[in-house]
Amino acid sequence: MDKKKFYITTAIAYTSKVPHIGNTYEAVLSDAIARYKRMKGYDVFFLTGTDEHGQKIQEQAESDGLKPQEHVDIIAKEIRRIWDFMNISYDKFIRTTDKEHKETVQKIFKKLYEQGDIYKSSYEGLYCTPCESFYTESQLVDDKCPDCGREVKKASEEAYFFKLSKYADRLMKFVEENPDFFWPESRKNEMVNNFIKPGLQDLCVSRTSFNWGVPVSFDERHVVYVWIDALSNYITALGYNPDGESGELFKRYWPADVHVIGKDIVRFHTIYWPIILMALDVELPKQVYGHPWLLTGKDKMSKSKGNVIYAEDLVRYFGLDPVRYYLLNEMPFAQDGNLTYEHMIGKINSDLANNLGNLVNRTITMVKKYFDGVIPAPNVKDALDDELIALALETSGKVEAKMEEYKIAEALDEIFILLRRSNKYIDETTPWILAKDEAGKERLATVLYNLLECIRIASILLAPFIPDTALEIQKQLNAQNTEWESLKSFDGTVVGLTVNEAKPLFARIDEEKKLAEISEDKEEASAAEPIKEEKQEKKEAKKEEKKAEKVETKPEFITIDDFAKVELKIAKVLEAEKVEGSDKLLKLQLEVGEEKRQVVSGIAKTYKPEDLIGKHVVLVANLKPVKLRGIESNGMILAASNGDELTLVTPMTEIKSGSTVS
C-alpha cells in the first residue's frame, strides 16, 4: 500500500542578514512536525530555503561593497549551515537564485500576463523598503510603515499589476468552504475582516527602480516582484511547469499539507498566494499555520534594541537539544512566546536534568546494581502498575491529537506528564527498600521493567523534538523496538537483554555562573562574525581585482634606477581559463624559460581563454605575489588600454620565453 504523503514548507528565509533565534524557531518547529509525520509512516517532503531577490538585498550588498549574488551566496550558505547545525531534516533547500526557479517564475509571469491577469500601469504610493511594500496614507501608523514602524518614502514607477480583485469572490468562497485553511482561526478573522471584505486592491508584481530580481522575460526593464518570485518557490521546488507537464515531485506531493510561516506574513500566504494559484488553475494548499513570534523579554527581537539572540550562541551555552526543547515547549500555539536566559536555565534544570535525565540515569543504574544490567521480567504487579501502564499507553494518543493540531508545546507537556509520573512511581515503590529483602526481588524486577518501558515509550515520543537525546536514551536502554507502532502495547522492552552504560544526559546549570558567562561574552563576536569576515575577504579581493584591471592614473616621473628595479620577461601562455565568479579575470599558466608561473589577469572581457594559448606576452616577473579571488598570482602581464579597449603587449617576432625585456 502506498504511503500517505505529507508536504510541509517553511517560509523561505530572507537573505538580507543572518537569521536570529526567532527566525530559526520556524525551522525547528517545522522539523518537529516533519519528523513526527515520518515516524507515523507518512511519505514526507520537507522544503525550506532562501528568498534572495529585492531592493533591500541589493542595497545591503552595495553597502558591503559586494555584488548582490556574492552577498546572497554568503548569507544563503550561512543559513543552510545554521539549519544543518540545528538538526533540521529538510528534503530540499531551494534558493530563489536557482536557475530552475527563475526560469519557472518567468513562465508563470508570462502565463498570467498572456491570459489577462497581469497588466501594465504605473504606481504612486508610499513605499517601505525593508517590508518591500506600498501603502496608502490611511494604512500608515503615525506616518510610518504599519508592519515594521520604519519611515516610508514616496515612490512612483511603471509596474505590472496582478488582478487580485478579479478573484476576491472566489477566494471568499474558498475560505468559507475550508474553515481549517487558516490555522489558528484567529488569523482567519484578521484576514477576512481587515483585507478581503473591505475589497482587494490589485497587486504590484514588478519593479523598475532596482534590477536585482528575476527579469520579466518579455520586458527586461522590469524584474518580477517578491510576491510571485518568492511565493512560487513552493511549487517550483517540485518541478511545476505552467507550460505543460510538471515534474513527478509536483504530481506526488502537491498540494502542500501545510505552509508553516510567521504570523506577520499570513496575508501574503492566505490572500496573494491562493489567488495566484487560482489564476494558474493549480489546487490550493490545505492549510497555512501562522505561528506566533518568539520574543526576548516582552519585545520582538531587533538589532536596534540590542536584544537579538543567535541559535549558535544559545547552543554554545546550553546544548542543541535543550535549545530545541525550550523553543518548542515555550511557544504557545497562538500567543507569542518568551525567551529569557533565566527561564531557559530553569526549564533545562527542571524538565531535562531532573525529570528526564535523572529518571533515565537512576533507572539504568538500578538495573545495573540489582540485576547486573540484565532486563528483568515483570511478574509481580499491583494497582500502582496499572495506573502507570494506563497513562503510558494513553500518552501516545494524546501526543498524536496535539501534533495533528500543531500544538507542539502541549504535545511535549503530555510526554513530561508521563515522565513526572514515572519519577513519582519510584518514590511510591521505593526500589532501594525492595532490594534489601530477597522476598522483594520479583516485585523490584516488575518496578524496574515498568520504568524501563515508560522511558522507552517516552524516548520514541520525544524523537521528533530532541532527536539526539532520544537516540542516546534508546542506546542506553538497548531498546530494540523504537517504531511508533510499538507504542500500542506495554511490552516493547525485551526481557533478558543487557542495558548499556548509564551516562548523564543533561548537567544541571548553575544559574549565577551561566548568567555571568553570558554577560561576559556579549561583547565578543556573535554567530554572524564569520559572515563579516567572509564579506571583508570579498571586499579585499575586489580591491586587488581593481588593481589588476590597470585603471589609468596620472603618471609620475621615475628615474632609470626605478625602472631598473622592474624585471620584465617574455612569457608563453600554456593554459588559460576563466576565474569562477568573475567576469573580468583569467587564470593563466605561463612558461618563463625553464620556470612555470601562474598569473591572474583582468583581461577576460577582451580575450577568450582559447585565443591566448601559445601567445608570447610581457611579464612583470618580480612583482610581489598577491591573491585574487583566493587564487595566487605570481606576476603581471602588460597591456595597453584606451577606455574599454585593451591590447596585450607582445613581441613583434617570436622570441624564446624567459628572454629579458629592457
XYZ file of C-alpha atoms in Angstrom:
662
model
C 0.000 0.000 0.000
C 1.331 3.448 -0.913
C 2.234 5.730 1.964
C 0.091 8.777 2.576
C 2.041 11.880 1.511
C 2.760 14.946 3.636
C 4.265 18.106 2.128
C 5.428 20.745 4.626
C 7.229 24.029 3.939
C 8.741 26.883 5.894
C 8.722 30.446 4.667
C 11.991 30.913 2.797
C 14.436 32.965 4.846
C 15.252 36.440 3.547
C 18.951 36.822 2.798
C 19.494 40.409 3.868
C 21.046 39.293 7.153
C 21.810 36.169 9.207
C 18.660 34.828 10.944
C 18.302 35.153 14.724
C 16.779 32.524 17.021
C 13.261 33.847 16.386
C 13.673 33.073 12.673
C 15.340 29.751 13.460
C 12.358 28.696 15.586
C 10.249 28.233 12.451
C 12.709 25.717 11.017
C 12.835 23.781 14.319
C 9.028 23.800 14.573
C 8.611 22.505 11.011
C 11.313 19.906 11.593
C 9.462 18.512 14.615
C 6.268 18.179 12.558
C 8.126 16.546 9.644
C 9.914 14.064 11.932
C 6.638 13.186 13.656
C 4.917 12.523 10.329
C 7.801 10.324 9.153
C 7.559 8.305 12.357
C 3.834 7.876 11.701
C 4.684 6.339 8.333
C 3.954 9.287 6.029
C 5.850 9.927 2.797
C 7.171 13.341 3.864
C 8.687 16.101 1.751
C 10.055 18.987 3.812
C 11.017 22.151 1.909
C 12.936 25.152 3.191
C 15.286 27.658 1.595
C 16.142 31.289 0.969
C 14.469 34.334 -0.612
C 17.310 36.145 -2.404
C 15.935 38.992 -4.512
C 14.754 42.530 -3.859
C 15.751 46.121 -3.278
C 16.748 45.625 0.355
C 19.248 42.909 -0.588
C 20.660 44.982 -3.445
C 21.167 47.950 -1.120
C 22.708 45.763 1.605
C 25.137 44.229 -0.889
C 26.153 47.634 -2.233
C 26.738 48.959 1.282
C 29.069 45.997 1.878
C 30.917 46.597 -1.393
C 29.648 43.347 -2.892
C 27.613 42.286 -5.889
C 24.118 41.073 -4.889
C 24.922 37.499 -5.961
C 28.061 37.497 -3.832
C 26.061 38.777 -0.872
C 23.270 36.201 -1.139
C 25.761 33.374 -1.719
C 27.369 34.204 1.630
C 24.106 34.568 3.561
C 22.378 31.549 1.966
C 25.403 29.386 2.767
C 25.255 30.557 6.385
C 21.504 29.956 6.689
C 21.873 26.443 5.365
C 24.757 25.841 7.781
C 22.610 27.038 10.704
C 19.717 24.812 9.634
C 22.089 21.817 9.488
C 23.616 22.837 12.824
C 20.111 22.833 14.367
C 19.490 19.296 13.030
C 16.776 20.346 10.559
C 15.831 17.300 8.462
C 14.744 19.123 5.282
C 14.440 17.226 1.991
C 15.230 20.193 -0.237
C 16.794 23.621 0.269
C 15.663 25.958 -2.508
C 17.238 29.296 -3.420
C 15.303 31.811 -5.497
C 18.508 32.425 -7.455
C 18.417 28.782 -8.621
C 18.282 28.623 -12.425
C 15.243 26.316 -12.470
C 13.292 28.535 -10.093
C 13.981 31.719 -12.068
C 13.000 30.109 -15.383
C 9.717 28.823 -13.949
C 8.904 32.202 -12.359
C 9.377 33.832 -15.772
C 6.985 31.295 -17.294
C 4.403 31.875 -14.525
C 4.572 35.654 -15.001
C 4.225 35.339 -18.772
C 1.292 32.933 -18.487
C -0.563 35.262 -16.124
C 0.129 38.197 -18.435
C -0.977 36.399 -21.583
C -4.267 35.290 -20.012
C -5.046 38.847 -18.903
C -4.427 38.514 -15.146
C -1.417 40.853 -15.256
C -1.444 44.297 -16.886
C 0.985 47.238 -17.144
C 0.279 50.534 -15.435
C 2.096 52.889 -13.068
C 2.160 53.202 -9.310
C 2.335 56.148 -6.982
C 2.398 55.459 -3.289
C 4.328 55.281 -0.056
C 6.970 52.570 -0.094
C 8.705 50.768 2.786
C 11.993 49.285 1.598
C 12.511 46.775 4.493
C 8.996 45.351 4.010
C 9.105 45.825 0.218
C 5.509 47.046 0.323
C 3.469 50.005 -0.881
C 0.938 51.638 1.446
C -1.707 54.343 1.238
C -1.800 57.304 3.641
C -4.697 55.708 5.533
C -2.739 52.498 6.122
C 0.198 54.217 7.843
C 0.555 54.283 11.615
C 1.957 57.597 12.860
C 3.065 58.280 9.270
C 5.210 55.140 9.320
C 5.040 51.598 7.958
C 2.193 49.697 9.700
C 4.235 46.476 9.729
C 7.754 47.472 10.819
C 7.315 51.042 12.058
C 10.047 52.445 9.800
C 9.986 55.511 7.565
C 8.236 55.274 4.181
C 9.141 57.192 1.038
C 7.037 58.460 -1.830
C 7.619 56.316 -4.903
C 6.347 56.395 -8.447
C 7.224 53.965 -11.216
C 5.900 51.952 -14.098
C 4.873 48.474 -12.997
C 2.868 45.386 -13.856
C -0.165 44.651 -11.677
C -1.922 41.407 -10.824
C -5.735 41.431 -10.732
C -6.364 40.346 -7.150
C -9.793 41.970 -7.286
C -10.848 39.596 -10.078
C -10.553 36.620 -7.713
C -11.828 38.182 -4.452
C -15.251 36.473 -4.527
C -13.720 33.128 -5.397
C -11.246 33.459 -2.516
C -14.020 34.334 -0.072
C -15.984 31.262 -1.181
C -12.901 29.078 -0.660
C -12.354 30.493 2.836
C -15.969 29.811 3.795
C -15.825 26.239 2.472
C -12.425 25.462 4.034
C -12.521 26.630 7.667
C -9.253 24.833 8.518
C -7.254 26.665 5.835
C -6.289 29.354 8.373
C -4.585 27.989 11.461
C -5.143 29.168 14.155
C -8.610 30.501 13.397
C -7.800 33.965 14.786
C -5.628 34.544 11.689
C -8.703 33.938 9.518
C -10.775 36.633 11.229
C -7.959 39.138 10.769
C -7.537 38.423 7.040
C -11.242 38.318 6.211
C -12.287 41.404 8.186
C -9.240 43.598 7.529
C -8.386 42.729 3.926
C -10.840 40.574 1.943
C -14.169 42.135 2.931
C -13.022 45.791 2.576
C -12.009 44.982 -1.016
C -8.734 43.794 -2.517
C -6.504 46.225 -4.396
C -4.673 44.956 -7.472
C -1.138 43.905 -6.569
C 2.092 45.444 -7.896
C 4.118 42.463 -9.204
C 7.086 44.081 -10.977
C 9.626 46.812 -10.280
C 11.918 49.022 -12.341
C 13.609 51.051 -9.564
C 16.091 48.233 -8.928
C 17.338 45.327 -11.026
C 18.190 42.571 -8.537
C 15.462 40.083 -9.340
C 14.094 37.737 -11.989
C 13.771 39.716 -15.255
C 10.342 39.780 -16.872
C 11.077 37.716 -19.988
C 9.148 39.957 -22.380
C 10.044 43.310 -20.769
C 13.501 43.149 -19.196
C 13.383 46.656 -17.753
C 11.134 45.057 -15.134
C 12.021 42.463 -12.511
C 9.405 40.136 -11.041
C 8.432 41.377 -7.601
C 8.685 39.273 -4.449
C 5.063 38.118 -4.309
C 5.281 35.974 -7.424
C 9.015 35.241 -7.153
C 9.223 34.107 -3.513
C 5.784 32.532 -3.081
C 6.194 30.399 -6.198
C 9.084 28.504 -4.584
C 6.581 26.094 -3.046
C 5.732 24.738 -6.493
C 8.927 25.467 -8.455
C 10.832 23.286 -5.955
C 8.646 20.355 -7.019
C 9.141 20.894 -10.736
C 5.894 22.688 -11.558
C 5.703 23.772 -15.204
C 2.963 26.247 -16.221
C 3.579 25.443 -19.898
C 2.847 21.755 -19.715
C 3.837 18.545 -17.971
C 5.014 19.188 -14.417
C 7.616 17.026 -12.681
C 7.000 13.841 -10.722
C 7.582 15.534 -7.369
C 4.824 18.025 -8.126
C 2.398 15.264 -9.057
C 3.357 13.308 -5.959
C 3.332 15.978 -3.244
C 1.231 18.961 -4.290
C -0.922 20.396 -2.776
C 1.075 21.329 0.297
C -0.402 19.958 3.506
C 0.816 22.931 5.489
C 2.802 26.129 4.935
C 4.449 26.986 8.268
C 5.042 30.751 8.390
C 5.351 33.654 10.809
C 2.138 35.476 11.707
C 3.471 38.656 10.046
C 3.270 37.149 6.537
C -0.113 35.428 6.818
C -1.675 37.958 4.411
C 0.709 37.040 1.595
C 0.110 33.303 2.053
C -3.652 33.360 2.554
C -4.625 36.065 0.051
C -1.931 36.632 -2.592
C -0.731 33.027 -2.855
C -4.159 31.341 -3.145
C -5.219 33.840 -5.812
C -2.013 33.284 -7.811
C -2.724 29.551 -7.695
C -6.352 30.096 -8.717
C -5.181 32.084 -11.728
C -2.773 29.268 -12.644
C -5.566 26.701 -12.170
C -3.483 24.917 -9.523
C -5.004 23.290 -6.427
C -4.636 25.364 -3.255
C -2.609 24.256 -0.198
C -4.591 22.561 2.537
C -3.507 24.737 5.421
C -1.447 27.781 6.413
C -0.168 27.817 10.001
C 0.795 31.339 11.055
C 2.853 30.696 14.173
C 3.430 33.398 16.821
C 6.689 35.252 17.457
C 9.437 34.407 19.887
C 10.109 37.494 21.988
C 13.056 38.362 24.206
C 11.546 39.640 27.405
C 8.475 41.450 26.109
C 9.978 42.740 22.867
C 10.340 41.455 19.330
C 13.989 40.776 18.507
C 15.699 43.745 16.894
C 19.334 44.732 16.427
C 18.436 48.332 17.194
C 17.096 47.221 20.586
C 20.188 45.112 21.252
C 18.113 42.042 22.136
C 18.950 39.753 19.200
C 19.981 36.215 20.144
C 21.509 33.757 17.672
C 20.993 29.998 17.629
C 24.685 29.163 17.823
C 25.181 31.310 20.915
C 22.331 29.512 22.694
C 23.622 26.079 21.695
C 27.109 27.013 22.895
C 25.686 27.901 26.303
C 23.063 25.182 26.716
C 23.438 22.424 24.091
C 21.490 21.633 20.917
C 18.596 19.551 22.223
C 17.998 21.765 25.277
C 17.620 24.728 22.894
C 15.291 22.768 20.598
C 13.251 21.666 23.625
C 12.957 25.178 25.016
C 11.909 26.668 21.665
C 9.240 24.032 21.116
C 7.924 23.900 24.673
C 7.846 27.643 25.327
C 5.979 28.740 22.187
C 2.202 28.624 22.665
C 0.003 27.672 19.742
C -1.452 31.123 19.124
C 0.232 33.601 21.505
C 3.785 34.912 21.344
C 6.434 33.007 23.270
C 9.096 34.464 25.516
C 12.806 33.740 25.794
C 14.908 34.752 28.767
C 18.140 33.138 29.894
C 16.811 32.762 33.431
C 13.692 30.948 32.270
C 15.667 28.735 29.917
C 18.034 27.673 32.714
C 15.060 26.893 34.951
C 13.338 24.786 32.263
C 16.505 22.839 31.445
C 17.177 22.088 35.101
C 13.613 21.072 35.980
C 12.419 19.314 32.831
C 15.541 17.924 31.214
C 18.082 17.443 34.007
C 15.613 16.409 36.752
C 12.524 14.851 35.203
C 14.097 13.219 32.147
C 17.837 12.881 32.693
C 17.651 11.851 36.338
C 14.893 9.307 35.637
C 16.916 7.602 32.897
C 20.121 7.612 34.922
C 18.519 6.312 38.141
C 16.626 3.541 36.385
C 19.520 2.177 34.351
C 21.838 2.444 37.370
C 19.394 0.383 39.480
C 19.126 -2.290 36.756
C 22.931 -2.455 36.722
C 23.157 -2.588 40.504
C 20.346 -5.014 41.297
C 20.229 -7.244 38.181
C 23.761 -6.937 36.738
C 22.315 -4.875 33.895
C 20.009 -7.649 32.636
C 16.433 -6.505 31.963
C 14.198 -8.481 34.372
C 10.757 -9.957 33.694
C 7.705 -8.235 35.272
C 5.908 -10.926 37.267
C 4.524 -9.252 40.418
C 2.079 -6.415 39.768
C -0.233 -4.203 41.830
C -2.596 -1.261 41.346
C 0.220 1.280 41.096
C 1.460 -0.519 37.998
C -1.953 -0.477 36.346
C -2.212 3.288 36.792
C 1.273 3.879 35.348
C 0.760 1.495 32.431
C -2.605 3.051 31.554
C -1.025 6.511 31.476
C 1.872 5.288 29.332
C -0.488 3.722 26.787
C -2.721 6.813 26.721
C 0.161 9.243 26.219
C 0.906 8.392 22.594
C -2.726 9.061 21.637
C -2.680 12.387 23.468
C 0.552 13.374 21.743
C -0.892 12.420 18.351
C -4.002 14.537 18.961
C -1.902 17.590 19.851
C 0.516 17.097 16.944
C -2.308 16.864 14.407
C -3.286 20.379 15.519
C 0.375 21.555 15.569
C 0.110 22.199 19.308
C 3.738 21.256 19.807
C 4.185 22.658 23.310
C 1.110 20.780 24.524
C 2.360 17.547 22.940
C 5.616 17.883 24.888
C 3.655 18.579 28.059
C 1.870 15.240 27.668
C 5.212 13.406 27.462
C 6.522 15.132 30.570
C 3.368 14.222 32.487
C 4.401 10.593 31.916
C 7.996 11.309 32.957
C 6.926 13.071 36.149
C 4.540 10.219 36.954
C 7.391 7.748 36.429
C 9.568 9.662 38.892
C 6.716 9.649 41.411
C 6.340 5.902 40.822
C 9.932 5.442 42.016
C 9.131 7.280 45.243
C 5.970 5.227 45.715
C 7.557 1.811 45.094
C 10.900 2.509 46.856
C 13.047 0.076 44.819
C 16.045 0.605 47.145
C 13.985 -0.856 50.008
C 12.696 -3.744 47.873
C 16.308 -4.605 47.049
C 17.183 -5.150 50.714
C 14.984 -8.246 51.027
C 15.153 -11.288 48.728
C 11.374 -11.555 49.041
C 11.049 -8.219 47.303
C 13.286 -9.162 44.373
C 10.468 -10.131 41.967
C 8.490 -7.019 42.838
C 11.665 -4.989 42.249
C 12.007 -6.670 38.841
C 8.488 -5.548 37.896
C 9.078 -1.982 39.079
C 12.292 -1.636 37.085
C 10.766 -3.217 33.970
C 7.861 -0.768 34.151
C 10.266 2.155 34.454
C 12.367 0.947 31.514
C 9.237 0.561 29.405
C 7.954 4.046 30.290
C 11.333 5.501 29.372
C 11.328 3.576 26.061
C 7.880 4.944 25.230
C 8.927 8.475 26.189
C 12.076 8.241 24.052
C 10.020 7.384 20.963
C 7.600 10.220 21.640
C 10.491 12.659 22.183
C 12.290 11.734 18.955
C 10.676 14.434 16.758
C 11.609 17.159 19.232
C 15.010 16.232 20.702
C 16.205 13.524 18.289
C 19.808 13.187 19.501
C 18.710 12.762 23.113
C 16.027 10.244 22.162
C 18.612 8.191 20.292
C 21.029 8.318 23.249
C 18.283 7.143 25.640
C 17.453 4.220 23.359
C 21.134 3.341 23.156
C 21.480 3.284 26.947
C 18.298 1.183 27.235
C 19.491 -1.157 24.476
C 15.981 -0.617 23.097
C 15.031 -2.860 20.181
C 11.515 -1.609 19.472
C 11.601 2.087 18.607
C 8.897 2.378 15.925
C 5.719 4.362 16.503
C 3.655 1.195 16.165
C 5.384 -0.282 19.227
C 3.655 2.328 21.411
C 0.388 0.384 21.251
C 1.417 -2.155 23.876
C 3.397 -2.082 27.119
C 5.826 -4.878 26.294
C 8.359 -3.369 23.894
C 11.313 -3.638 26.294
C 12.929 -7.024 25.648
C 13.455 -9.145 28.768
C 16.918 -10.722 29.068
C 18.844 -8.076 27.138
C 21.551 -6.114 28.916
C 21.268 -2.362 29.289
C 24.276 -0.229 28.362
C 26.263 2.191 30.469
C 24.253 4.934 32.183
C 25.588 8.326 31.120
C 24.220 11.691 32.269
C 22.022 13.248 29.578
C 21.937 16.785 30.950
C 24.018 18.536 33.579
C 22.330 20.918 35.995
C 23.205 24.528 35.234
C 24.439 26.929 37.884
C 22.297 29.960 37.029
C 24.579 32.575 38.585
C 27.695 31.279 36.835
C 25.950 30.826 33.471
C 24.455 34.321 33.502
C 27.859 35.760 34.375
C 29.414 33.833 31.473
C 26.778 35.131 29.063
C 27.236 38.687 30.285
C 30.992 38.490 29.731
C 30.514 37.094 26.239
C 28.077 39.750 24.996
C 30.849 41.938 23.652
C 32.502 39.082 21.791
C 31.877 38.013 18.213
C 28.306 36.855 17.561
C 27.244 33.997 15.309
C 27.293 36.464 12.401
C 31.007 37.282 12.729
C 32.156 34.646 10.207
C 29.853 36.366 7.714
C 31.557 39.701 8.349
C 34.942 38.084 7.812
C 33.860 36.460 4.563
C 32.406 39.745 3.296
C 35.646 41.518 4.204
C 37.629 38.938 2.234
C 35.374 39.599 -0.756
C 35.960 43.348 -0.468
C 39.732 42.874 -0.257
C 39.626 40.620 -3.310
C 37.742 43.329 -5.205
C 40.416 45.871 -4.327
C 43.107 43.567 -5.679
C 40.969 42.875 -8.745
C 40.741 46.585 -9.493
C 44.494 46.838 -9.284
C 44.748 44.030 -11.826
C 42.426 45.884 -14.216
C 45.099 48.501 -14.927
C 42.958 51.510 -14.059
C 44.544 54.565 -15.699
C 46.112 57.012 -13.213
C 48.088 60.204 -13.555
C 51.730 59.246 -14.326
C 54.612 60.294 -12.104
C 58.248 60.636 -13.225
C 60.638 57.854 -12.253
C 64.406 57.519 -12.604
C 66.376 54.944 -14.563
C 67.184 53.362 -11.218
C 63.443 52.949 -10.526
C 62.935 51.313 -13.916
C 65.906 49.014 -13.329
C 64.065 47.522 -10.354
C 61.354 46.152 -12.678
C 62.189 42.739 -14.154
C 60.387 42.276 -17.493
C 60.490 38.920 -19.242
C 58.893 37.228 -22.224
C 56.383 34.536 -21.192
C 54.487 31.977 -23.278
C 50.857 31.213 -22.427
C 50.419 27.464 -21.883
C 46.907 27.393 -20.366
C 44.118 29.915 -19.770
C 40.738 29.697 -18.030
C 38.119 31.995 -16.528
C 38.121 32.634 -12.786
C 34.844 31.414 -11.301
C 32.638 34.241 -10.048
C 34.423 36.986 -12.009
C 33.633 38.320 -15.463
C 36.987 40.133 -15.680
C 39.679 37.714 -14.541
C 41.552 34.945 -16.367
C 43.920 32.471 -14.729
C 46.999 31.920 -16.926
C 49.712 29.261 -16.736
C 52.902 30.733 -18.234
C 56.229 29.330 -19.382
C 59.064 31.725 -18.427
C 62.210 29.978 -19.683
C 62.577 26.855 -17.536
C 60.124 28.219 -14.954
C 56.329 27.855 -14.788
C 54.267 30.765 -13.443
C 50.578 31.258 -12.549
C 49.206 34.751 -13.152
C 45.682 36.171 -12.725
C 44.920 38.974 -15.187
C 41.915 41.267 -15.705
C 41.600 40.707 -19.451
C 38.619 38.344 -19.689
C 36.328 40.939 -21.293
C 38.729 41.334 -24.234
C 40.357 37.925 -24.667
C 38.848 34.461 -24.714
C 40.992 31.835 -22.959
C 41.411 29.746 -26.116
C 42.715 32.763 -28.069
C 45.679 33.169 -25.730
C 47.180 29.694 -25.876
C 50.673 29.846 -27.416
C 50.907 33.658 -27.396
C 54.027 35.414 -26.095
C 53.397 38.227 -23.594
C 55.492 40.565 -21.450
C 55.544 39.648 -17.764
C 56.495 41.755 -14.754
C 58.392 38.882 -13.178
C 59.461 40.334 -9.843
C 56.082 41.673 -8.688
C 55.089 40.625 -5.160
C 52.626 37.672 -5.288
C 49.003 38.505 -4.418
C 45.754 36.557 -4.129
C 42.854 37.451 -6.393
C 39.580 35.639 -5.665
C 41.648 33.311 -3.490
C 43.972 32.382 -6.390
C 47.679 33.207 -6.136
C 49.052 35.455 -8.893
C 52.842 35.499 -9.387
C 53.422 38.488 -11.625
C 51.511 40.735 -14.012
C 51.285 40.730 -17.801
C 51.480 44.084 -19.576
C 48.624 45.526 -21.618
C 47.812 48.879 -23.200
C 44.351 50.366 -22.657
C 42.272 53.103 -24.243
C 38.939 53.390 -22.500
C 37.284 49.987 -22.840
C 39.815 48.876 -25.473
C 42.664 46.709 -24.181
C 45.612 45.141 -26.062
C 48.305 42.872 -24.694
C 51.922 43.947 -25.117
C 53.568 41.245 -27.248
C 56.897 40.979 -29.161
C 56.733 41.741 -32.924
C 58.547 38.489 -33.732
C 58.606 35.188 -31.875
C 61.273 35.128 -29.187
C 62.217 32.499 -26.637
C 60.246 32.606 -23.376
C 62.336 33.812 -20.473
C 64.092 36.448 -22.573
C 64.676 39.746 -20.757
C 62.841 42.893 -21.901
C 64.925 46.033 -21.460
